[in-house]
PDB file of C-alpha atoms in Angstrom:
ATOM      1  CA  UNK A   1     -54.665  -9.804  -6.886  1.00 44.00           C
ATOM      2  CA  UNK A   2     -53.102  -9.292  -3.314  1.00 43.00           C
ATOM      3  CA  UNK A   3     -51.301 -12.769  -3.918  1.00 44.00           C
ATOM      4  CA  UNK A   4     -49.729 -11.300  -7.057  1.00 44.00           C
ATOM      5  CA  UNK A   5     -47.918  -8.590  -4.483  1.00 42.00           C
ATOM      6  CA  UNK A   6     -47.296 -11.224  -2.171  1.00 44.00           C
ATOM      7  CA  UNK A   7     -45.743 -13.582  -4.681  1.00 43.00           C
ATOM      8  CA  UNK A   8     -42.823 -10.607  -5.244  1.00 43.00           C
ATOM      9  CA  UNK A   9     -41.356 -11.438  -1.821  1.00 42.00           C
ATOM     10  CA  UNK A  10     -41.695 -15.568  -1.823  1.00 42.00           C
ATOM     11  CA  UNK A  11     -40.634 -15.795  -5.419  1.00 46.00           C
ATOM     12  CA  UNK A  12     -37.395 -17.014  -4.880  1.00 43.00           C
ATOM     13  CA  UNK A  13     -37.949 -19.537  -2.459  1.00 38.00           C
ATOM     14  CA  UNK A  14     -38.351 -22.880  -4.698  1.00 38.00           C
ATOM     15  CA  UNK A  15     -35.081 -22.097  -6.210  1.00 38.00           C
ATOM     16  CA  UNK A  16     -33.472 -19.717  -3.035  1.00 39.00           C
ATOM     17  CA  UNK A  17     -33.835 -22.029  -0.473  1.00 34.00           C
ATOM     18  CA  UNK A  18     -32.516 -24.974  -2.042  1.00 35.00           C
ATOM     19  CA  UNK A  19     -29.766 -23.501  -3.891  1.00 35.00           C
ATOM     20  CA  UNK A  20     -27.594 -22.191  -0.851  1.00 33.00           C
ATOM     21  CA  UNK A  21     -24.144 -22.626  -1.759  1.00 32.00           C
ATOM     22  CA  UNK A  22     -21.844 -25.136   0.287  1.00 32.00           C
ATOM     23  CA  UNK A  23     -19.379 -22.873   2.222  1.00 32.00           C
ATOM     24  CA  UNK A  24     -15.307 -23.462   1.736  1.00 32.00           C
ATOM     25  CA  UNK A  25     -14.078 -25.754   4.508  1.00 34.00           C
ATOM     26  CA  UNK A  26     -12.779 -24.079   7.386  1.00 36.00           C
ATOM     27  CA  UNK A  27     -12.823 -24.569  11.126  1.00 39.00           C
ATOM     28  CA  UNK A  28     -11.974 -21.267  12.306  1.00 45.00           C
ATOM     29  CA  UNK A  29     -15.121 -18.874  13.362  1.00 57.00           C
ATOM     30  CA  UNK A  30     -15.691 -15.806  11.173  1.00 69.00           C
ATOM     31  CA  UNK A  31     -17.951 -13.054  11.436  1.00 80.00           C
ATOM     32  CA  UNK A  32     -19.766 -11.134   8.990  1.00 81.00           C
ATOM     33  CA  UNK A  33     -21.628  -7.659   9.483  1.00 82.00           C
ATOM     34  CA  UNK A  34     -23.331  -8.101   5.689  1.00 80.00           C
ATOM     35  CA  UNK A  35     -24.537 -11.656   6.558  1.00 84.00           C
ATOM     36  CA  UNK A  36     -25.981 -10.748  10.048  1.00 85.00           C
ATOM     37  CA  UNK A  37     -27.693  -7.594   8.249  1.00 86.00           C
ATOM     38  CA  UNK A  38     -28.921  -9.411   5.550  1.00 84.00           C
ATOM     39  CA  UNK A  39     -31.942 -11.626   7.321  1.00 87.00           C
ATOM     40  CA  UNK A  40     -34.440 -10.559   9.481  1.00 89.00           C
ATOM     41  CA  UNK A  41     -35.755 -12.450  12.342  1.00 91.00           C
ATOM     42  CA  UNK A  42     -39.511 -13.633  11.845  1.00 88.00           C
ATOM     43  CA  UNK A  43     -39.905 -15.751  15.007  1.00 89.00           C
ATOM     44  CA  UNK A  44     -37.599 -18.032  17.123  1.00 91.00           C
ATOM     45  CA  UNK A  45     -39.107 -20.713  19.468  1.00 90.00           C
ATOM     46  CA  UNK A  46     -38.241 -24.049  21.444  1.00 90.00           C
ATOM     47  CA  UNK A  47     -38.666 -27.652  19.902  1.00 88.00           C
ATOM     48  CA  UNK A  48     -38.380 -31.018  20.702  1.00 88.00           C
ATOM     49  CA  UNK A  49     -34.995 -32.926  20.607  1.00 90.00           C
ATOM     50  CA  UNK A  50     -34.238 -34.776  17.575  1.00 91.00           C
ATOM     51  CA  UNK A  51     -30.843 -36.139  16.354  1.00 93.00           C
ATOM     52  CA  UNK A  52     -29.221 -35.245  13.172  1.00 93.00           C
ATOM     53  CA  UNK A  53     -25.997 -35.182  11.440  1.00 93.00           C
ATOM     54  CA  UNK A  54     -25.036 -32.690   8.950  1.00 91.00           C
ATOM     55  CA  UNK A  55     -21.940 -32.884   6.362  1.00 86.00           C
ATOM     56  CA  UNK A  56     -22.784 -29.503   3.867  1.00 83.00           C
ATOM     57  CA  UNK A  57     -23.164 -26.015   4.798  1.00 83.00           C
ATOM     58  CA  UNK A  58     -21.831 -24.271   8.114  1.00 87.00           C
ATOM     59  CA  UNK A  59     -23.199 -23.680  11.813  1.00 92.00           C
ATOM     60  CA  UNK A  60     -23.854 -20.109  12.537  1.00 92.00           C
ATOM     61  CA  UNK A  61     -24.768 -18.171  15.423  1.00 91.00           C
ATOM     62  CA  UNK A  62     -28.464 -17.305  15.671  1.00 86.00           C
ATOM     63  CA  UNK A  63     -28.688 -14.276  13.466  1.00 86.00           C
ATOM     64  CA  UNK A  64     -25.984 -15.596  11.231  1.00 89.00           C
ATOM     65  CA  UNK A  65     -23.425 -13.240  12.118  1.00 86.00           C
ATOM     66  CA  UNK A  66     -20.823 -15.477  13.173  1.00 89.00           C
ATOM     67  CA  UNK A  67     -20.272 -18.773  11.185  1.00 86.00           C
ATOM     68  CA  UNK A  68     -18.496 -21.169  13.427  1.00 89.00           C
ATOM     69  CA  UNK A  69     -17.603 -24.003  11.374  1.00 87.00           C
ATOM     70  CA  UNK A  70     -18.431 -26.004   8.030  1.00 85.00           C
ATOM     71  CA  UNK A  71     -20.175 -28.825   8.699  1.00 87.00           C
ATOM     72  CA  UNK A  72     -17.970 -31.304   6.699  1.00 83.00           C
ATOM     73  CA  UNK A  73     -15.320 -30.441   9.476  1.00 85.00           C
ATOM     74  CA  UNK A  74     -17.864 -31.924  12.146  1.00 91.00           C
ATOM     75  CA  UNK A  75     -19.369 -34.413  10.013  1.00 88.00           C
ATOM     76  CA  UNK A  76     -19.415 -37.316  12.628  1.00 91.00           C
ATOM     77  CA  UNK A  77     -21.126 -35.355  15.295  1.00 93.00           C
ATOM     78  CA  UNK A  78     -24.539 -36.195  16.134  1.00 94.00           C
ATOM     79  CA  UNK A  79     -26.636 -32.821  16.525  1.00 95.00           C
ATOM     80  CA  UNK A  80     -29.409 -32.633  19.122  1.00 95.00           C
ATOM     81  CA  UNK A  81     -32.424 -29.639  18.680  1.00 94.00           C
ATOM     82  CA  UNK A  82     -33.597 -28.001  21.228  1.00 93.00           C
ATOM     83  CA  UNK A  83     -34.797 -24.657  19.109  1.00 93.00           C
ATOM     84  CA  UNK A  84     -35.664 -23.397  15.880  1.00 91.00           C
ATOM     85  CA  UNK A  85     -36.358 -19.857  14.107  1.00 91.00           C
ATOM     86  CA  UNK A  86     -37.329 -18.625  10.832  1.00 87.00           C
ATOM     87  CA  UNK A  87     -35.408 -15.848   9.117  1.00 88.00           C
ATOM     88  CA  UNK A  88     -36.284 -13.736   6.305  1.00 85.00           C
ATOM     89  CA  UNK A  89     -33.377 -13.361   3.498  1.00 78.00           C
ATOM     90  CA  UNK A  90     -34.083  -9.541   2.521  1.00 77.00           C
ATOM     91  CA  UNK A  91     -32.259  -9.497  -0.804  1.00 68.00           C
ATOM     92  CA  UNK A  92     -33.798 -13.305  -1.831  1.00 62.00           C
ATOM     93  CA  UNK A  93     -37.054 -12.262  -0.718  1.00 67.00           C
ATOM     94  CA  UNK A  94     -37.731 -15.777   1.005  1.00 70.00           C
ATOM     95  CA  UNK A  95     -38.072 -17.684   4.541  1.00 79.00           C
ATOM     96  CA  UNK A  96     -35.614 -19.794   5.730  1.00 84.00           C
ATOM     97  CA  UNK A  97     -36.024 -22.416   8.795  1.00 88.00           C
ATOM     98  CA  UNK A  98     -32.401 -22.855  11.083  1.00 92.00           C
ATOM     99  CA  UNK A  99     -32.518 -25.628  13.804  1.00 94.00           C
ATOM    100  CA  UNK A 100     -30.571 -25.049  16.839  1.00 95.00           C
ATOM    101  CA  UNK A 101     -28.214 -28.078  17.970  1.00 96.00           C
ATOM    102  CA  UNK A 102     -25.655 -29.207  20.328  1.00 95.00           C
ATOM    103  CA  UNK A 103     -23.444 -31.932  20.531  1.00 93.00           C
ATOM    104  CA  UNK A 104     -24.338 -34.604  23.107  1.00 91.00           C
ATOM    105  CA  UNK A 105     -21.549 -33.120  25.437  1.00 90.00           C
ATOM    106  CA  UNK A 106     -22.648 -29.910  24.973  1.00 89.00           C
ATOM    107  CA  UNK A 107     -19.370 -28.239  23.914  1.00 91.00           C
ATOM    108  CA  UNK A 108     -20.261 -27.605  20.259  1.00 93.00           C
ATOM    109  CA  UNK A 109     -23.480 -25.626  19.162  1.00 95.00           C
ATOM    110  CA  UNK A 110     -24.969 -23.415  16.830  1.00 95.00           C
ATOM    111  CA  UNK A 111     -28.019 -22.624  13.985  1.00 95.00           C
ATOM    112  CA  UNK A 112     -27.861 -24.883  10.745  1.00 94.00           C
ATOM    113  CA  UNK A 113     -30.496 -24.656   8.066  1.00 90.00           C
ATOM    114  CA  UNK A 114     -32.691 -27.487   8.067  1.00 87.00           C
ATOM    115  CA  UNK A 115     -31.977 -28.762   4.543  1.00 82.00           C
ATOM    116  CA  UNK A 116     -28.597 -29.706   5.447  1.00 86.00           C
ATOM    117  CA  UNK A 117     -29.491 -31.803   8.492  1.00 90.00           C
ATOM    118  CA  UNK A 118     -29.825 -35.679   8.005  1.00 89.00           C
ATOM    119  CA  UNK A 119     -32.183 -37.371  10.406  1.00 87.00           C
ATOM    120  CA  UNK A 120     -30.394 -39.882  12.878  1.00 86.00           C
ATOM    121  CA  UNK A 121     -32.482 -43.021  13.940  1.00 68.00           C
ATOM    122  CA  UNK A 122     -31.969 -43.957  17.331  1.00 57.00           C
ATOM    123  CA  UNK A 123     -31.978 -47.649  18.715  1.00 51.00           C
ATOM    124  CA  UNK A 124     -35.029 -48.350  21.372  1.00 38.00           C
ATOM    125  CA  UNK A 125     -32.984 -49.800  23.938  1.00 39.00           C
ATOM    126  CA  UNK A 126     -30.343 -47.357  24.612  1.00 40.00           C
ATOM    127  CA  UNK A 127     -29.044 -43.841  23.565  1.00 46.00           C
ATOM    128  CA  UNK A 128     -25.342 -44.533  22.856  1.00 43.00           C
ATOM    129  CA  UNK A 129     -24.200 -43.375  19.482  1.00 45.00           C
ATOM    130  CA  UNK A 130     -23.244 -47.170  18.562  1.00 45.00           C
ATOM    131  CA  UNK A 131     -26.998 -47.885  18.012  1.00 45.00           C
ATOM    132  CA  UNK A 132     -27.450 -45.090  15.743  1.00 46.00           C
ATOM    133  CA  UNK A 133     -27.618 -45.179  12.015  1.00 47.00           C
ATOM    134  CA  UNK A 134     -27.941 -42.205   9.656  1.00 49.00           C
ATOM    135  CA  UNK A 135     -31.277 -42.043   7.612  1.00 52.00           C
ATOM    136  CA  UNK A 136     -30.048 -41.742   4.251  1.00 62.00           C
ATOM    137  CA  UNK A 137     -33.571 -41.955   2.273  1.00 70.00           C
ATOM    138  CA  UNK A 138     -34.038 -39.521  -0.502  1.00 78.00           C
ATOM    139  CA  UNK A 139     -36.463 -36.519   0.344  1.00 77.00           C
ATOM    140  CA  UNK A 140     -37.824 -33.713  -1.608  1.00 78.00           C
ATOM    141  CA  UNK A 141     -35.383 -31.769   0.090  1.00 71.00           C
ATOM    142  CA  UNK A 142     -32.062 -33.587  -0.358  1.00 76.00           C
ATOM    143  CA  UNK A 143     -32.432 -34.729  -3.725  1.00 83.00           C
ATOM    144  CA  UNK A 144     -29.961 -34.233  -6.245  1.00 87.00           C
ATOM    145  CA  UNK A 145     -31.831 -34.497  -9.450  1.00 92.00           C
ATOM    146  CA  UNK A 146     -35.009 -35.305 -10.703  1.00 94.00           C
ATOM    147  CA  UNK A 147     -34.263 -38.916 -11.843  1.00 94.00           C
ATOM    148  CA  UNK A 148     -33.206 -39.378  -7.954  1.00 93.00           C
ATOM    149  CA  UNK A 149     -36.619 -37.851  -6.554  1.00 92.00           C
ATOM    150  CA  UNK A 150     -38.545 -39.822  -9.172  1.00 95.00           C
ATOM    151  CA  UNK A 151     -36.559 -43.214  -8.083  1.00 94.00           C
ATOM    152  CA  UNK A 152     -37.466 -42.099  -4.677  1.00 90.00           C
ATOM    153  CA  UNK A 153     -41.392 -41.651  -5.540  1.00 91.00           C
ATOM    154  CA  UNK A 154     -41.312 -45.053  -6.956  1.00 93.00           C
ATOM    155  CA  UNK A 155     -39.649 -47.223  -4.199  1.00 90.00           C
ATOM    156  CA  UNK A 156     -39.372 -45.513  -1.212  1.00 83.00           C
ATOM    157  CA  UNK A 157     -42.292 -45.958   1.292  1.00 79.00           C
ATOM    158  CA  UNK A 158     -42.543 -42.726   2.993  1.00 77.00           C
ATOM    159  CA  UNK A 159     -43.650 -41.493  -1.180  1.00 86.00           C
ATOM    160  CA  UNK A 160     -46.511 -44.624  -1.497  1.00 89.00           C
ATOM    161  CA  UNK A 161     -49.052 -41.682  -1.573  1.00 91.00           C
ATOM    162  CA  UNK A 162     -46.972 -39.289  -4.114  1.00 92.00           C
ATOM    163  CA  UNK A 163     -46.673 -42.464  -6.544  1.00 94.00           C
ATOM    164  CA  UNK A 164     -50.428 -43.000  -6.220  1.00 95.00           C
ATOM    165  CA  UNK A 165     -50.988 -39.288  -7.255  1.00 96.00           C
ATOM    166  CA  UNK A 166     -48.459 -39.499  -9.896  1.00 97.00           C
ATOM    167  CA  UNK A 167     -50.549 -42.366 -11.375  1.00 97.00           C
ATOM    168  CA  UNK A 168     -53.293 -40.132 -11.647  1.00 97.00           C
ATOM    169  CA  UNK A 169     -51.746 -38.020 -14.435  1.00 98.00           C
ATOM    170  CA  UNK A 170     -50.686 -40.819 -16.799  1.00 97.00           C
ATOM    171  CA  UNK A 171     -47.576 -40.235 -19.209  1.00 97.00           C
ATOM    172  CA  UNK A 172     -46.317 -37.217 -17.204  1.00 97.00           C
ATOM    173  CA  UNK A 173     -42.603 -36.730 -15.824  1.00 97.00           C
ATOM    174  CA  UNK A 174     -41.330 -36.014 -12.618  1.00 96.00           C
ATOM    175  CA  UNK A 175     -39.618 -32.718 -12.323  1.00 95.00           C
ATOM    176  CA  UNK A 176     -37.576 -31.829  -9.125  1.00 92.00           C
ATOM    177  CA  UNK A 177     -37.657 -28.261  -9.493  1.00 90.00           C
ATOM    178  CA  UNK A 178     -41.247 -28.094 -10.166  1.00 90.00           C
ATOM    179  CA  UNK A 179     -41.800 -30.378  -7.219  1.00 89.00           C
ATOM    180  CA  UNK A 180     -39.890 -27.773  -4.824  1.00 82.00           C
ATOM    181  CA  UNK A 181     -41.821 -25.071  -6.410  1.00 82.00           C
ATOM    182  CA  UNK A 182     -44.956 -26.377  -6.007  1.00 79.00           C
ATOM    183  CA  UNK A 183     -43.893 -27.228  -2.042  1.00 70.00           C
ATOM    184  CA  UNK A 184     -42.393 -23.371  -1.340  1.00 62.00           C
ATOM    185  CA  UNK A 185     -44.208 -21.221  -3.655  1.00 57.00           C
ATOM    186  CA  UNK A 186     -47.857 -22.182  -4.253  1.00 45.00           C
ATOM    187  CA  UNK A 187     -49.315 -18.848  -5.282  1.00 50.00           C
ATOM    188  CA  UNK A 188     -49.123 -19.749  -8.953  1.00 52.00           C
ATOM    189  CA  UNK A 189     -52.441 -18.360 -10.196  1.00 56.00           C
ATOM    190  CA  UNK A 190     -51.233 -14.605 -10.567  1.00 57.00           C
ATOM    191  CA  UNK A 191     -50.399 -15.445 -14.310  1.00 62.00           C
ATOM    192  CA  UNK A 192     -54.413 -16.330 -14.891  1.00 63.00           C
ATOM    193  CA  UNK A 193     -55.360 -12.949 -13.237  1.00 66.00           C
ATOM    194  CA  UNK A 194     -55.317  -9.911 -14.845  1.00 73.00           C
ATOM    195  CA  UNK A 195     -53.418  -7.073 -13.526  1.00 73.00           C
ATOM    196  CA  UNK A 196     -55.307  -4.220 -12.769  1.00 78.00           C
ATOM    197  CA  UNK A 197     -52.361  -1.969 -11.705  1.00 83.00           C
ATOM    198  CA  UNK A 198     -48.871  -1.086 -12.672  1.00 84.00           C
ATOM    199  CA  UNK A 199     -47.382  -2.920  -9.893  1.00 77.00           C
ATOM    200  CA  UNK A 200     -49.464  -6.065 -10.633  1.00 76.00           C
ATOM    201  CA  UNK A 201     -48.169  -6.027 -14.020  1.00 81.00           C
ATOM    202  CA  UNK A 202     -44.737  -5.618 -12.897  1.00 81.00           C
ATOM    203  CA  UNK A 203     -45.366  -8.834 -10.485  1.00 75.00           C
ATOM    204  CA  UNK A 204     -46.635 -10.889 -13.228  1.00 79.00           C
ATOM    205  CA  UNK A 205     -44.183 -10.156 -15.938  1.00 82.00           C
ATOM    206  CA  UNK A 206     -41.587 -10.831 -12.925  1.00 81.00           C
ATOM    207  CA  UNK A 207     -43.274 -13.869 -12.405  1.00 80.00           C
ATOM    208  CA  UNK A 208     -43.114 -15.125 -15.782  1.00 83.00           C
ATOM    209  CA  UNK A 209     -39.686 -14.375 -16.266  1.00 86.00           C
ATOM    210  CA  UNK A 210     -38.717 -16.385 -13.152  1.00 84.00           C
ATOM    211  CA  UNK A 211     -40.259 -19.372 -14.720  1.00 86.00           C
ATOM    212  CA  UNK A 212     -38.571 -19.046 -18.075  1.00 90.00           C
ATOM    213  CA  UNK A 213     -35.065 -18.690 -16.380  1.00 90.00           C
ATOM    214  CA  UNK A 214     -35.915 -22.081 -14.891  1.00 89.00           C
ATOM    215  CA  UNK A 215     -36.944 -23.809 -17.725  1.00 92.00           C
ATOM    216  CA  UNK A 216     -40.496 -23.429 -17.907  1.00 91.00           C
ATOM    217  CA  UNK A 217     -40.934 -22.081 -21.801  1.00 90.00           C
ATOM    218  CA  UNK A 218     -44.697 -21.303 -21.702  1.00 89.00           C
ATOM    219  CA  UNK A 219     -45.659 -19.961 -18.212  1.00 88.00           C
ATOM    220  CA  UNK A 220     -49.008 -18.950 -19.316  1.00 84.00           C
ATOM    221  CA  UNK A 221     -49.940 -22.660 -20.015  1.00 90.00           C
ATOM    222  CA  UNK A 222     -48.586 -24.276 -16.640  1.00 90.00           C
ATOM    223  CA  UNK A 223     -51.337 -25.851 -14.618  1.00 91.00           C
ATOM    224  CA  UNK A 224     -51.422 -26.619 -10.995  1.00 87.00           C
ATOM    225  CA  UNK A 225     -53.520 -28.019  -7.961  1.00 90.00           C
ATOM    226  CA  UNK A 226     -53.398 -27.299  -4.660  1.00 86.00           C
ATOM    227  CA  UNK A 227     -55.104 -29.215  -1.317  1.00 84.00           C
ATOM    228  CA  UNK A 228     -54.255 -25.634   0.260  1.00 77.00           C
ATOM    229  CA  UNK A 229     -56.002 -25.034   3.702  1.00 76.00           C
ATOM    230  CA  UNK A 230     -57.244 -28.530   3.391  1.00 83.00           C
ATOM    231  CA  UNK A 231     -53.982 -29.966   4.093  1.00 77.00           C
ATOM    232  CA  UNK A 232     -53.941 -29.793   7.848  1.00 72.00           C
ATOM    233  CA  UNK A 233     -56.957 -31.633   8.018  1.00 81.00           C
ATOM    234  CA  UNK A 234     -55.626 -34.179   5.226  1.00 83.00           C
ATOM    235  CA  UNK A 235     -52.313 -34.854   7.614  1.00 74.00           C
ATOM    236  CA  UNK A 236     -54.596 -36.408  10.387  1.00 77.00           C
ATOM    237  CA  UNK A 237     -55.674 -39.080   7.841  1.00 84.00           C
ATOM    238  CA  UNK A 238     -52.412 -40.847   8.159  1.00 77.00           C
ATOM    239  CA  UNK A 239     -53.684 -43.832   9.862  1.00 81.00           C
ATOM    240  CA  UNK A 240     -55.725 -44.479   6.381  1.00 88.00           C
ATOM    241  CA  UNK A 241     -54.668 -46.936   3.719  1.00 90.00           C
ATOM    242  CA  UNK A 242     -52.960 -45.365   0.600  1.00 91.00           C
ATOM    243  CA  UNK A 243     -55.954 -46.288  -1.468  1.00 94.00           C
ATOM    244  CA  UNK A 244     -58.353 -44.304   0.740  1.00 95.00           C
ATOM    245  CA  UNK A 245     -56.158 -41.236   1.131  1.00 92.00           C
ATOM    246  CA  UNK A 246     -55.655 -40.756  -2.938  1.00 95.00           C
ATOM    247  CA  UNK A 247     -59.414 -41.389  -3.130  1.00 96.00           C
ATOM    248  CA  UNK A 248     -59.725 -38.444  -0.690  1.00 95.00           C
ATOM    249  CA  UNK A 249     -57.086 -36.710  -3.273  1.00 95.00           C
ATOM    250  CA  UNK A 250     -58.862 -37.496  -5.973  1.00 96.00           C
ATOM    251  CA  UNK A 251     -62.650 -36.237  -4.699  1.00 96.00           C
ATOM    252  CA  UNK A 252     -61.182 -32.939  -3.830  1.00 95.00           C
ATOM    253  CA  UNK A 253     -59.197 -32.858  -7.350  1.00 96.00           C
ATOM    254  CA  UNK A 254     -62.550 -33.468  -9.124  1.00 97.00           C
ATOM    255  CA  UNK A 255     -64.408 -30.717  -6.889  1.00 95.00           C
ATOM    256  CA  UNK A 256     -61.666 -28.230  -7.904  1.00 94.00           C
ATOM    257  CA  UNK A 257     -61.904 -28.955 -11.603  1.00 95.00           C
ATOM    258  CA  UNK A 258     -59.009 -31.490 -12.098  1.00 96.00           C
ATOM    259  CA  UNK A 259     -60.944 -34.137 -13.395  1.00 97.00           C
ATOM    260  CA  UNK A 260     -59.698 -37.339 -14.811  1.00 97.00           C
ATOM    261  CA  UNK A 261     -60.310 -36.396 -18.238  1.00 97.00           C
ATOM    262  CA  UNK A 262     -58.447 -32.960 -17.598  1.00 97.00           C
ATOM    263  CA  UNK A 263     -55.603 -35.166 -15.620  1.00 97.00           C
ATOM    264  CA  UNK A 264     -54.967 -37.419 -18.764  1.00 97.00           C
ATOM    265  CA  UNK A 265     -54.711 -34.792 -20.801  1.00 97.00           C
ATOM    266  CA  UNK A 266     -51.035 -33.643 -19.606  1.00 97.00           C
ATOM    267  CA  UNK A 267     -49.356 -36.490 -21.306  1.00 97.00           C
ATOM    268  CA  UNK A 268     -45.695 -35.844 -22.137  1.00 97.00           C
ATOM    269  CA  UNK A 269     -45.885 -32.878 -19.595  1.00 97.00           C
ATOM    270  CA  UNK A 270     -43.640 -32.545 -16.832  1.00 96.00           C
ATOM    271  CA  UNK A 271     -45.119 -32.819 -13.104  1.00 96.00           C
ATOM    272  CA  UNK A 272     -43.931 -31.250  -9.868  1.00 93.00           C
ATOM    273  CA  UNK A 273     -45.208 -33.432  -6.882  1.00 91.00           C
ATOM    274  CA  UNK A 274     -45.356 -32.402  -3.043  1.00 84.00           C
ATOM    275  CA  UNK A 275     -47.065 -35.025  -1.468  1.00 82.00           C
ATOM    276  CA  UNK A 276     -45.917 -37.617   1.351  1.00 70.00           C
ATOM    277  CA  UNK A 277     -47.201 -40.315   3.467  1.00 67.00           C
ATOM    278  CA  UNK A 278     -45.873 -38.882   6.580  1.00 56.00           C
ATOM    279  CA  UNK A 279     -45.665 -35.094   7.464  1.00 46.00           C
ATOM    280  CA  UNK A 280     -42.272 -35.759   9.308  1.00 45.00           C
ATOM    281  CA  UNK A 281     -40.620 -36.191   5.887  1.00 43.00           C
ATOM    282  CA  UNK A 282     -39.555 -32.870   5.260  1.00 42.00           C
ATOM    283  CA  UNK A 283     -38.767 -31.283   8.681  1.00 39.00           C
ATOM    284  CA  UNK A 284     -41.501 -31.215  11.612  1.00 36.00           C
ATOM    285  CA  UNK A 285     -45.072 -31.709  11.997  1.00 36.00           C
ATOM    286  CA  UNK A 286     -47.126 -28.583  10.895  1.00 34.00           C
ATOM    287  CA  UNK A 287     -49.570 -28.894  13.556  1.00 32.00           C
ATOM    288  CA  UNK A 288     -46.813 -28.354  16.016  1.00 33.00           C
ATOM    289  CA  UNK A 289     -44.558 -26.060  14.477  1.00 34.00           C
ATOM    290  CA  UNK A 290     -45.335 -22.634  13.296  1.00 34.00           C
ATOM    291  CA  UNK A 291     -43.807 -23.432   9.902  1.00 34.00           C
ATOM    292  CA  UNK A 292     -44.050 -21.720   6.568  1.00 37.00           C
ATOM    293  CA  UNK A 293     -47.370 -22.528   5.168  1.00 36.00           C
ATOM    294  CA  UNK A 294     -45.784 -23.516   1.718  1.00 37.00           C
ATOM    295  CA  UNK A 295     -44.120 -26.328   2.958  1.00 45.00           C
ATOM    296  CA  UNK A 296     -47.269 -28.179   4.109  1.00 52.00           C
ATOM    297  CA  UNK A 297     -49.304 -27.518   0.619  1.00 61.00           C
ATOM    298  CA  UNK A 298     -49.805 -30.793  -0.900  1.00 80.00           C
ATOM    299  CA  UNK A 299     -50.362 -30.292  -4.379  1.00 87.00           C
ATOM    300  CA  UNK A 300     -49.120 -30.846  -8.366  1.00 92.00           C
ATOM    301  CA  UNK A 301     -47.845 -28.611 -10.574  1.00 91.00           C
ATOM    302  CA  UNK A 302     -47.711 -28.969 -14.468  1.00 93.00           C
ATOM    303  CA  UNK A 303     -45.641 -27.620 -16.954  1.00 93.00           C
ATOM    304  CA  UNK A 304     -45.785 -28.298 -21.125  1.00 94.00           C
ATOM    305  CA  UNK A 305     -43.727 -30.871 -22.793  1.00 94.00           C
ATOM    306  CA  UNK A 306     -41.407 -28.033 -24.144  1.00 93.00           C
ATOM    307  CA  UNK A 307     -39.939 -27.240 -20.425  1.00 93.00           C
ATOM    308  CA  UNK A 308     -36.966 -27.744 -19.240  1.00 92.00           C
ATOM    309  CA  UNK A 309     -34.847 -28.165 -22.507  1.00 88.00           C
ATOM    310  CA  UNK A 310     -31.435 -26.562 -21.359  1.00 85.00           C
ATOM    311  CA  UNK A 311     -32.027 -26.162 -17.530  1.00 88.00           C
ATOM    312  CA  UNK A 312     -33.336 -28.032 -14.531  1.00 87.00           C
ATOM    313  CA  UNK A 313     -33.762 -31.195 -16.598  1.00 83.00           C
ATOM    314  CA  UNK A 314     -31.437 -33.357 -14.982  1.00 79.00           C
TER     315      UNK A 314
END
């Protein structure tokens, strides 16, 4: 039941963290006390140097008080990381990770939400910008639609494992909202638990409404499977073949009651998938980064076929 109350604070993650609105273009710094007071620092620490570009969102001071510039104004700048922070957004009830970045000449700096940053691959022989190319691969974070994410799962090398896991659930349709939900809000068992207090009843009701508002018409029928605490150990198997790794996941599913016969019963349902061949795909390594644990939970979430009739169905 403790999970039921915890969920009330993280419920908005799967929508909120990906629903941040782009800011109107402006090159001028702007201060907002309201924005600064809307967040609370969870942690801030140094990180390794990585190269990124950003064309959406904005660049802020460390507590979001000052908006230095919209990222479309500096779209040609290559940013280099040196720190990151987790901020709790009080009014949305979820956490967000921001990276501190600097331009190559050090004249520009600030904090950018990591969902707006696109990785830049650097040439091995030199650090010059001429030998750097933007990585335009589609990921769970930057996909614009279910069809785009589905295509990535089917065609991009980093999602070979996700594609293999999807095949364990024949006849299902990949849904982007569900995939982000299982990645960022894995406490989905509260609807299956019987509330024992008024607060727990309110939390369960709120969760059910949350699902309905996002297109899941029959919340009580949803099914899910999560690798959970075993995810960290599973990351260490990246040197194994896809077939070896998917067999490891199949055994875990079988042990958890998500057997082959049950998986085949979801034909026509929608599936959310948070599985990747490399932990680097969604940001940084969970073994060295004090991340939100939900990001690194490998798993699937299933919603009945009557879901997403009018929302989150693209």
